[in-house]
Amino acid sequence: MGILSSRILRCREPGTIDPQQSEATACLSYISSSRKRKQSGGYCLGLKPDTEKFQDQGENLQQVFSTSHRKKVKITSKYAYQNLFLNGENSDIKIRALGKIWYLHKIFLYQSDYFADMFRSSWEELHKDIIELDIRDQNIDIQSLHFVLGSLYRDEYFLIESLQVPSVLATSCLLQIEDLIQQCNETMKDTINVKTVCSYYAAAETYGLDSVKTGCFEWLLHNLMTHPRAELYKEIGIELVDLLISSSNLLVIQKEMDIYTTLKEWMFLRLNPSWKGSMKQLLINTNNWLSRHRECGGYNTFLDTEEGISFKPVFKKLRFQHIICDLASTKVIEQDGLIPSEWLSSVCKQQWLTLLKAQQYREIGPRDINETELEGYSMRCGKRIIKD
């Protein structure tokens, strides 16, 4: 979670009693019990027919601040959002952040645990006219902050565009608005696709949505090779690819050599993010790019260069014992000049010794093998079945 701090936030001195705390808490308690979010429209702070005039609602608004909090105030969500939030009518506090000022109301801000704790912690805070928020989380922008603050004035769920969810989630976490966090959680789980999976995974990892993170990871395991996309490859970072390639649950199309080809294309796109073209063109351009490197790079394989060394851990996860047993695949790897020769030498030596033992001593391999070894060394392969 990013950093959010208030320049005027101060801790209340020990033993200090906030005379406004019980009154403010009563306001919050009333809103929390009345402001129930629904999928279809509804009202906030008590029900009232849509035919009521805004003038009556404006008069009732005055009662929020001037009458006993035991008396239910009738005001619709639509009125609260339009007149109080957007127009800032009867504002009693201003929030300044990201170069913009919002004219808001403490009674609504109490629904945010961040602001509630702030107001309860200090008499001075409670009576401040303006609060400045220093927001350093780059995932938060003016649009997401506006949406989240506005949600405090609504009693219903409003759809969030899938591409905006990570920003709304970041803002909701910082302001500690639990119901909006849960809405983001459900929206993300329902809208995982090729355009959202990487941003969702990063947001879920940052803000602790484990179920979303797991859902994104499983989606990538199933779709990385079955539905390859150049734009998707550009977004997947090294650490995530490392986890995917290491997983025994990766859905492989064809065989291990095709994982190598996928990694080769992914690396090319990570180093050339401006490239555009089809998947067929991608492989051709990747091979030409590696060919130019061989001509200029001398005897060093690409992974031994300064540009390629960061990709070493990922390619190390390939199961080369299932690649070098095929002559055509071995020739491709040798021609690419990508893999360090010592990697292949050690695998070839091990495979040759295993063959000799099988031929001369009739050794057929280990009698017992544990699940970890099986998942780490077994051959990964798959075939797409075309329906009639």
Tab-separated table of C-alpha atoms in Angstrom:
chain	number	residue	atom	x	y	z
A	1	MET	CA	0.000	0.000	0.000
A	2	GLY	CA	1.300	3.414	-0.897
A	3	ILE	CA	2.082	6.240	1.447
A	4	LEU	CA	-0.630	8.640	2.522
A	5	SER	CA	-0.063	11.236	5.192
A	6	SER	CA	-1.804	14.356	6.418
A	7	ARG	CA	0.289	17.418	7.045
A	8	ILE	CA	-2.005	18.452	9.887
A	9	LEU	CA	-2.407	15.077	11.543
A	10	ARG	CA	-1.176	15.061	15.134
A	11	CYS	CA	-1.552	12.506	17.881
A	12	ARG	CA	-3.834	13.473	20.745
A	13	GLU	CA	-1.955	13.958	23.952
A	14	PRO	CA	-2.434	11.202	26.554
A	15	GLY	CA	-5.419	11.756	28.790
A	16	THR	CA	-7.064	14.328	26.518
A	17	ILE	CA	-10.791	13.840	26.131
A	18	ASP	CA	-12.448	14.853	22.864
A	19	PRO	CA	-15.767	16.506	23.784
A	20	GLN	CA	-16.956	16.170	20.180
A	21	GLN	CA	-16.164	12.496	19.885
A	22	SER	CA	-19.464	11.108	21.166
A	23	GLU	CA	-21.459	13.532	19.042
A	24	ALA	CA	-19.442	12.814	15.893
A	25	THR	CA	-19.622	9.090	16.559
A	26	ALA	CA	-23.389	9.348	16.743
A	27	CYS	CA	-23.418	10.945	13.294
A	28	LEU	CA	-21.281	8.152	11.889
A	29	SER	CA	-23.331	5.458	13.562
A	30	TYR	CA	-26.484	6.842	12.045
A	31	ILE	CA	-25.074	7.032	8.527
A	32	SER	CA	-23.515	3.581	8.703
A	33	SER	CA	-26.808	1.987	9.709
A	34	SER	CA	-28.867	3.906	7.181
A	35	ARG	CA	-26.493	3.930	4.225
A	36	LYS	CA	-26.921	0.381	2.937
A	37	ARG	CA	-25.569	-0.179	-0.542
A	38	LYS	CA	-27.788	-1.934	-3.065
A	39	GLN	CA	-27.342	-3.118	-6.643
A	40	SER	CA	-30.354	-1.062	-7.713
A	41	GLY	CA	-31.110	2.496	-6.656
A	42	GLY	CA	-32.019	3.514	-3.142
A	43	TYR	CA	-31.801	6.183	-0.529
A	44	CYS	CA	-29.401	7.329	2.112
A	45	LEU	CA	-30.234	8.541	5.603
A	46	GLY	CA	-33.801	7.266	5.465
A	47	LEU	CA	-36.221	6.619	2.612
A	48	LYS	CA	-37.976	9.395	0.785
A	49	PRO	CA	-40.026	9.364	-2.446
A	50	ASP	CA	-38.319	10.646	-5.611
A	51	THR	CA	-41.097	13.182	-6.029
A	52	GLU	CA	-39.926	15.199	-3.017
A	53	LYS	CA	-38.528	18.581	-3.906
A	54	PHE	CA	-34.831	19.321	-3.496
A	55	GLN	CA	-35.830	22.366	-1.503
A	56	ASP	CA	-37.214	20.145	1.248
A	57	GLN	CA	-34.042	18.082	1.154
A	58	GLY	CA	-31.921	21.189	1.474
A	59	GLU	CA	-33.880	22.185	4.573
A	60	ASN	CA	-33.489	18.702	5.982
A	61	LEU	CA	-29.743	18.888	5.348
A	62	GLN	CA	-29.482	21.686	7.868
A	63	GLN	CA	-30.805	19.280	10.479
A	64	VAL	CA	-27.803	17.026	9.958
A	65	PHE	CA	-25.623	19.624	11.650
A	66	SER	CA	-28.076	21.537	13.824
A	67	THR	CA	-30.588	19.057	15.287
A	68	SER	CA	-30.327	16.093	17.578
A	69	HIS	CA	-28.643	13.157	15.874
A	70	ARG	CA	-31.354	10.906	17.231
A	71	LYS	CA	-33.773	12.375	14.716
A	72	LYS	CA	-33.625	10.660	11.320
A	73	VAL	CA	-32.844	13.036	8.488
A	74	LYS	CA	-34.364	12.213	5.117
A	75	ILE	CA	-32.093	12.848	2.151
A	76	THR	CA	-31.673	10.836	-1.035
A	77	SER	CA	-28.402	9.469	-2.347
A	78	LYS	CA	-28.912	11.294	-5.641
A	79	TYR	CA	-29.324	14.616	-3.861
A	80	ALA	CA	-26.366	14.004	-1.562
A	81	TYR	CA	-24.039	13.175	-4.441
A	82	GLN	CA	-25.120	15.999	-6.741
A	83	ASN	CA	-25.620	18.855	-4.303
A	84	LEU	CA	-23.338	17.983	-1.419
A	85	PHE	CA	-20.446	16.232	-3.127
A	86	LEU	CA	-20.322	17.719	-6.617
A	87	ASN	CA	-21.580	21.199	-5.695
A	88	GLY	CA	-20.087	21.290	-2.199
A	89	GLU	CA	-23.159	22.811	-0.555
A	90	ASN	CA	-22.895	23.340	3.223
A	91	SER	CA	-19.340	22.011	3.216
A	92	ASP	CA	-17.660	22.030	6.624
A	93	ILE	CA	-14.251	20.717	5.574
A	94	LYS	CA	-11.998	20.855	2.532
A	95	ILE	CA	-9.649	18.116	1.322
A	96	ARG	CA	-6.681	19.209	-0.780
A	97	ALA	CA	-4.762	16.504	-2.644
A	98	LEU	CA	-3.051	16.033	-6.012
A	99	GLY	CA	-3.556	19.700	-6.825
A	100	LYS	CA	-7.338	19.657	-6.385
A	101	ILE	CA	-9.689	20.731	-3.575
A	102	TRP	CA	-12.858	18.858	-2.615
A	103	TYR	CA	-15.540	20.611	-0.531
A	104	LEU	CA	-16.849	17.852	1.712
A	105	HIS	CA	-18.662	17.064	4.955
A	106	LYS	CA	-17.239	15.414	8.049
A	107	ILE	CA	-20.414	13.442	8.651
A	108	PHE	CA	-19.791	11.577	5.373
A	109	LEU	CA	-16.018	11.329	5.806
A	110	TYR	CA	-16.556	9.384	9.030
A	111	GLN	CA	-17.361	6.366	6.844
A	112	SER	CA	-13.652	6.273	5.980
A	113	ASP	CA	-11.662	4.718	8.814
A	114	TYR	CA	-8.728	6.948	7.882
A	115	PHE	CA	-10.683	10.171	8.402
A	116	ALA	CA	-12.623	8.770	11.357
A	117	ASP	CA	-9.384	7.999	13.198
A	118	MET	CA	-8.044	11.425	12.284
A	119	PHE	CA	-11.062	13.282	13.658
A	120	ARG	CA	-11.204	11.214	16.833
A	121	SER	CA	-7.520	11.560	17.583
A	122	SER	CA	-7.393	15.315	18.040
A	123	TRP	CA	-9.667	18.196	18.990
A	124	GLU	CA	-7.631	20.399	16.665
A	125	GLU	CA	-8.038	17.983	13.758
A	126	LEU	CA	-11.791	17.853	14.230
A	127	HIS	CA	-12.062	21.624	13.871
A	128	LYS	CA	-9.631	22.121	11.007
A	129	ASP	CA	-11.096	23.836	7.977
A	130	ILE	CA	-8.822	22.136	5.439
A	131	ILE	CA	-6.846	18.899	5.385
A	132	GLU	CA	-3.921	18.416	3.025
A	133	LEU	CA	-3.160	14.870	1.911
A	134	ASP	CA	0.314	14.072	0.660
A	135	ILE	CA	-0.327	11.081	-1.615
A	136	ARG	CA	2.778	9.330	-2.894
A	137	ASP	CA	1.196	6.159	-4.238
A	138	GLN	CA	1.557	6.404	-8.020
A	139	ASN	CA	-1.470	4.154	-8.480
A	140	ILE	CA	-3.718	6.913	-7.145
A	141	ASP	CA	-4.833	9.729	-9.431
A	142	ILE	CA	-7.398	12.522	-9.293
A	143	GLN	CA	-10.059	10.401	-11.014
A	144	SER	CA	-9.806	7.521	-8.549
A	145	LEU	CA	-9.719	9.858	-5.537
A	146	HIS	CA	-12.785	11.691	-6.857
A	147	PHE	CA	-14.624	8.391	-7.367
A	148	VAL	CA	-13.792	7.064	-3.904
A	149	LEU	CA	-14.696	10.286	-2.090
A	150	GLY	CA	-17.918	10.444	-4.081
A	151	SER	CA	-18.800	6.882	-3.083
A	152	LEU	CA	-19.190	8.098	0.501
A	153	TYR	CA	-22.197	10.116	-0.640
A	154	ARG	CA	-23.909	7.224	-2.422
A	155	ASP	CA	-25.891	4.323	-1.019
A	156	GLU	CA	-25.587	2.042	-4.042
A	157	TYR	CA	-22.940	0.265	-6.048
A	158	PHE	CA	-21.782	1.991	-9.201
A	159	LEU	CA	-19.961	0.062	-11.892
A	160	ILE	CA	-16.223	0.600	-12.054
A	161	GLU	CA	-14.474	0.341	-15.413
A	162	SER	CA	-12.200	-2.696	-15.263
A	163	LEU	CA	-9.110	-0.747	-16.300
A	164	GLN	CA	-9.751	1.783	-13.494
A	165	VAL	CA	-10.204	-0.788	-10.729
A	166	PRO	CA	-6.529	-0.900	-9.604
A	167	SER	CA	-6.537	2.877	-9.005
A	168	VAL	CA	-9.845	2.748	-7.143
A	169	LEU	CA	-8.546	-0.159	-5.059
A	170	ALA	CA	-5.382	1.756	-4.168
A	171	THR	CA	-7.386	4.792	-3.069
A	172	SER	CA	-9.888	2.688	-1.117
A	173	CYS	CA	-7.104	0.933	0.762
A	174	LEU	CA	-5.411	4.180	1.691
A	175	LEU	CA	-8.643	5.767	2.906
A	176	GLN	CA	-9.690	2.451	4.491
A	177	ILE	CA	-13.155	2.084	2.942
A	178	GLU	CA	-13.874	-1.609	3.362
A	179	ASP	CA	-17.068	-1.954	1.322
A	180	LEU	CA	-15.434	-0.366	-1.719
A	181	ILE	CA	-12.406	-2.633	-1.316
A	182	GLN	CA	-14.750	-5.621	-1.398
A	183	GLN	CA	-16.465	-4.256	-4.501
A	184	CYS	CA	-13.071	-3.968	-6.217
A	185	ASN	CA	-12.236	-7.509	-5.118
A	186	GLU	CA	-15.399	-8.947	-6.686
A	187	THR	CA	-15.102	-6.841	-9.842
A	188	MET	CA	-11.509	-7.924	-10.402
A	189	LYS	CA	-12.298	-11.618	-9.977
A	190	ASP	CA	-15.127	-11.322	-12.511
A	191	THR	CA	-13.193	-9.370	-15.159
A	192	ILE	CA	-9.811	-11.102	-15.472
A	193	ASN	CA	-8.812	-11.104	-19.140
A	194	VAL	CA	-5.843	-10.473	-21.397
A	195	LYS	CA	-6.103	-6.686	-20.924
A	196	THR	CA	-6.474	-6.681	-17.140
A	197	VAL	CA	-4.638	-9.730	-15.810
A	198	CYS	CA	-1.223	-8.128	-15.290
A	199	SER	CA	-2.470	-4.901	-13.707
A	200	TYR	CA	-4.845	-6.896	-11.493
A	201	TYR	CA	-2.059	-9.232	-10.401
A	202	ALA	CA	0.209	-6.318	-9.467
A	203	ALA	CA	-2.581	-4.510	-7.601
A	204	ALA	CA	-3.680	-7.661	-5.771
A	205	GLU	CA	-0.109	-8.337	-4.699
A	206	THR	CA	0.394	-4.751	-3.514
A	207	TYR	CA	-2.872	-4.380	-1.622
A	208	GLY	CA	-3.290	-7.904	-0.287
A	209	LEU	CA	-6.159	-9.388	-2.330
A	210	ASP	CA	-4.962	-12.991	-2.274
A	211	SER	CA	-7.959	-14.482	-4.086
A	212	VAL	CA	-7.540	-12.051	-6.995
A	213	LYS	CA	-3.808	-12.748	-7.167
A	214	THR	CA	-4.454	-16.495	-7.277
A	215	GLY	CA	-7.121	-16.055	-9.957
A	216	CYS	CA	-4.784	-13.993	-12.152
A	217	PHE	CA	-1.949	-16.484	-11.755
A	218	GLU	CA	-4.188	-19.403	-12.711
A	219	TRP	CA	-5.471	-17.465	-15.723
A	220	LEU	CA	-1.901	-16.926	-16.913
A	221	LEU	CA	-1.015	-20.591	-16.379
A	222	HIS	CA	-3.903	-21.580	-18.643
A	223	ASN	CA	-3.581	-18.871	-21.296
A	224	LEU	CA	0.081	-17.886	-21.601
A	225	MET	CA	0.745	-20.483	-24.301
A	226	THR	CA	-2.767	-21.372	-25.439
A	227	HIS	CA	-3.684	-17.775	-26.331
A	228	PRO	CA	-0.374	-15.945	-26.930
A	229	ARG	CA	-0.557	-12.164	-27.267
A	230	ALA	CA	2.318	-9.782	-27.883
A	231	GLU	CA	0.764	-7.068	-25.715
A	232	LEU	CA	0.406	-9.535	-22.849
A	233	TYR	CA	4.060	-10.580	-23.107
A	234	LYS	CA	5.120	-6.935	-22.822
A	235	GLU	CA	3.342	-6.542	-19.488
A	236	ILE	CA	4.536	-9.683	-17.709
A	237	GLY	CA	7.554	-8.975	-15.511
A	238	ILE	CA	10.557	-11.209	-14.922
A	239	GLU	CA	9.504	-12.377	-11.457
A	240	LEU	CA	6.035	-13.394	-12.631
A	241	VAL	CA	7.353	-15.251	-15.684
A	242	ASP	CA	9.818	-17.052	-13.414
A	243	LEU	CA	6.907	-18.310	-11.284
A	244	LEU	CA	4.882	-19.333	-14.336
A	245	ILE	CA	7.700	-21.249	-16.015
A	246	SER	CA	8.560	-23.006	-12.757
A	247	SER	CA	4.999	-24.191	-12.183
A	248	SER	CA	4.079	-27.787	-12.913
A	249	ASN	CA	0.560	-26.523	-13.696
A	250	LEU	CA	1.637	-24.496	-16.732
A	251	LEU	CA	-0.559	-25.528	-19.654
A	252	VAL	CA	2.002	-26.328	-22.347
A	253	ILE	CA	1.114	-26.554	-26.021
A	254	GLN	CA	3.363	-29.042	-27.846
A	255	LYS	CA	6.509	-29.525	-25.721
A	256	GLU	CA	9.349	-27.986	-23.704
A	257	MET	CA	10.934	-26.468	-26.795
A	258	ASP	CA	7.818	-24.362	-27.267
A	259	ILE	CA	8.268	-22.925	-23.766
A	260	TYR	CA	11.763	-21.893	-24.862
A	261	THR	CA	10.292	-20.201	-27.943
A	262	THR	CA	7.718	-18.376	-25.802
A	263	LEU	CA	10.446	-17.123	-23.458
A	264	LYS	CA	12.554	-16.019	-26.391
A	265	GLU	CA	9.697	-13.951	-27.816
A	266	TRP	CA	8.814	-12.559	-24.379
A	267	MET	CA	12.417	-11.446	-23.797
A	268	PHE	CA	12.531	-9.741	-27.190
A	269	LEU	CA	9.361	-7.776	-26.379
A	270	ARG	CA	10.604	-6.801	-22.925
A	271	LEU	CA	13.697	-5.318	-24.547
A	272	ASN	CA	11.792	-3.867	-27.515
A	273	PRO	CA	8.457	-2.674	-26.040
A	274	SER	CA	7.644	-0.449	-29.016
A	275	TRP	CA	7.517	-3.408	-31.420
A	276	LYS	CA	4.173	-4.068	-33.096
A	277	GLY	CA	3.080	-6.923	-35.324
A	278	SER	CA	1.475	-10.368	-35.479
A	279	MET	CA	2.587	-13.424	-33.516
A	280	LYS	CA	3.991	-14.960	-36.712
A	281	GLN	CA	6.020	-11.815	-37.351
A	282	LEU	CA	7.130	-11.836	-33.717
A	283	LEU	CA	9.075	-15.088	-34.034
A	284	ILE	CA	10.702	-13.962	-37.287
A	285	ASN	CA	11.742	-10.615	-35.801
A	286	THR	CA	13.020	-12.292	-32.635
A	287	ASN	CA	15.213	-14.686	-34.620
A	288	ASN	CA	16.562	-11.858	-36.787
A	289	TRP	CA	17.303	-9.816	-33.671
A	290	LEU	CA	19.271	-12.685	-32.109
A	291	SER	CA	21.079	-13.219	-35.402
A	292	ARG	CA	22.273	-9.596	-35.407
A	293	HIS	CA	23.492	-10.038	-31.848
A	294	ARG	CA	25.556	-13.084	-32.811
A	295	GLU	CA	27.199	-11.131	-35.587
A	296	CYS	CA	28.140	-8.279	-33.242
A	297	GLY	CA	28.567	-10.058	-29.936
A	298	GLY	CA	31.471	-12.341	-30.686
A	299	TYR	CA	31.617	-15.555	-28.676
A	300	ASN	CA	29.367	-14.490	-25.803
A	301	THR	CA	25.894	-15.974	-25.664
A	302	PHE	CA	23.151	-13.395	-25.208
A	303	LEU	CA	22.380	-14.367	-21.591
A	304	ASP	CA	26.013	-13.660	-20.710
A	305	THR	CA	25.797	-10.084	-21.950
A	306	GLU	CA	24.909	-7.062	-19.839
A	307	GLU	CA	21.598	-6.768	-21.667
A	308	GLY	CA	20.613	-10.393	-21.237
A	309	ILE	CA	21.957	-11.337	-17.806
A	310	SER	CA	18.754	-10.324	-15.982
A	311	PHE	CA	16.855	-12.994	-17.936
A	312	LYS	CA	19.181	-15.812	-16.869
A	313	PRO	CA	17.119	-17.024	-13.874
A	314	VAL	CA	14.037	-17.456	-16.066
A	315	PHE	CA	15.732	-19.467	-18.820
A	316	LYS	CA	17.485	-21.540	-16.155
A	317	LYS	CA	14.059	-22.970	-15.221
A	318	LEU	CA	13.721	-24.685	-18.612
A	319	ARG	CA	13.991	-28.485	-18.546
A	320	PHE	CA	16.753	-28.824	-21.113
A	321	GLN	CA	16.890	-32.612	-20.735
A	322	HIS	CA	13.638	-32.724	-22.705
A	323	ILE	CA	14.916	-30.319	-25.376
A	324	ILE	CA	18.319	-31.731	-26.327
A	325	CYS	CA	16.851	-35.178	-26.994
A	326	ASP	CA	15.417	-33.738	-30.221
A	327	LEU	CA	17.926	-32.925	-32.970
A	328	ALA	CA	15.927	-30.115	-34.587
A	329	SER	CA	15.394	-28.380	-31.239
A	330	THR	CA	19.077	-28.699	-30.344
A	331	LYS	CA	20.084	-27.088	-33.639
A	332	VAL	CA	17.729	-24.146	-33.029
A	333	ILE	CA	19.178	-23.501	-29.568
A	334	GLU	CA	22.714	-23.678	-30.916
A	335	GLN	CA	21.856	-21.319	-33.767
A	336	ASP	CA	20.158	-18.762	-31.490
A	337	GLY	CA	23.286	-18.295	-29.390
A	338	LEU	CA	21.095	-17.499	-26.411
A	339	ILE	CA	21.837	-20.242	-23.868
A	340	PRO	CA	25.295	-20.468	-22.206
A	341	SER	CA	27.196	-23.494	-23.499
A	342	GLU	CA	27.973	-24.798	-19.995
A	343	TRP	CA	24.254	-25.232	-19.315
A	344	LEU	CA	23.909	-27.526	-22.288
A	345	SER	CA	27.190	-29.324	-21.622
A	346	SER	CA	26.169	-30.408	-18.138
A	347	VAL	CA	22.772	-31.623	-19.345
A	348	CYS	CA	24.309	-33.515	-22.281
A	349	LYS	CA	26.813	-35.169	-19.960
A	350	GLN	CA	24.097	-36.258	-17.549
A	351	GLN	CA	21.915	-37.620	-20.332
A	352	TRP	CA	24.860	-39.498	-21.887
A	353	LEU	CA	25.801	-41.126	-18.592
A	354	THR	CA	22.191	-42.126	-18.032
A	355	LEU	CA	22.096	-43.736	-21.479
A	356	LEU	CA	25.322	-45.673	-20.849
A	357	LYS	CA	24.056	-46.950	-17.510
A	358	ALA	CA	20.834	-48.093	-19.109
A	359	GLN	CA	22.646	-49.904	-21.931
A	360	GLN	CA	25.574	-51.435	-20.060
A	361	TYR	CA	24.260	-51.950	-16.534
A	362	ARG	CA	20.561	-52.279	-17.306
A	363	GLU	CA	19.759	-49.430	-14.936
A	364	ILE	CA	16.262	-48.195	-15.582
A	365	GLY	CA	16.328	-45.192	-13.288
A	366	PRO	CA	15.225	-44.490	-9.714
A	367	ARG	CA	12.881	-46.936	-8.015
A	368	ASP	CA	11.182	-44.213	-5.990
A	369	ILE	CA	10.587	-40.562	-6.721
A	370	ASN	CA	8.884	-37.918	-4.616
A	371	GLU	CA	6.245	-35.517	-5.840
A	372	THR	CA	8.577	-32.507	-5.832
A	373	GLU	CA	11.078	-34.216	-8.140
A	374	LEU	CA	8.305	-35.460	-10.389
A	375	GLU	CA	6.857	-31.968	-10.805
A	376	GLY	CA	10.284	-30.405	-11.280
A	377	TYR	CA	11.792	-32.779	-13.839
A	378	SER	CA	8.952	-34.487	-15.705
A	379	MET	CA	8.271	-33.794	-19.372
A	380	ARG	CA	5.694	-31.083	-20.025
A	381	CYS	CA	3.695	-31.448	-23.209
A	382	GLY	CA	0.215	-30.857	-24.581
A	383	LYS	CA	-1.857	-30.922	-27.732
A	384	ARG	CA	-4.689	-28.760	-28.941
A	385	ILE	CA	-7.660	-30.879	-30.030
A	386	ILE	CA	-9.595	-29.390	-32.919
A	387	LYS	CA	-13.337	-29.987	-32.672
A	388	ASP	CA	-15.170	-31.224	-35.754
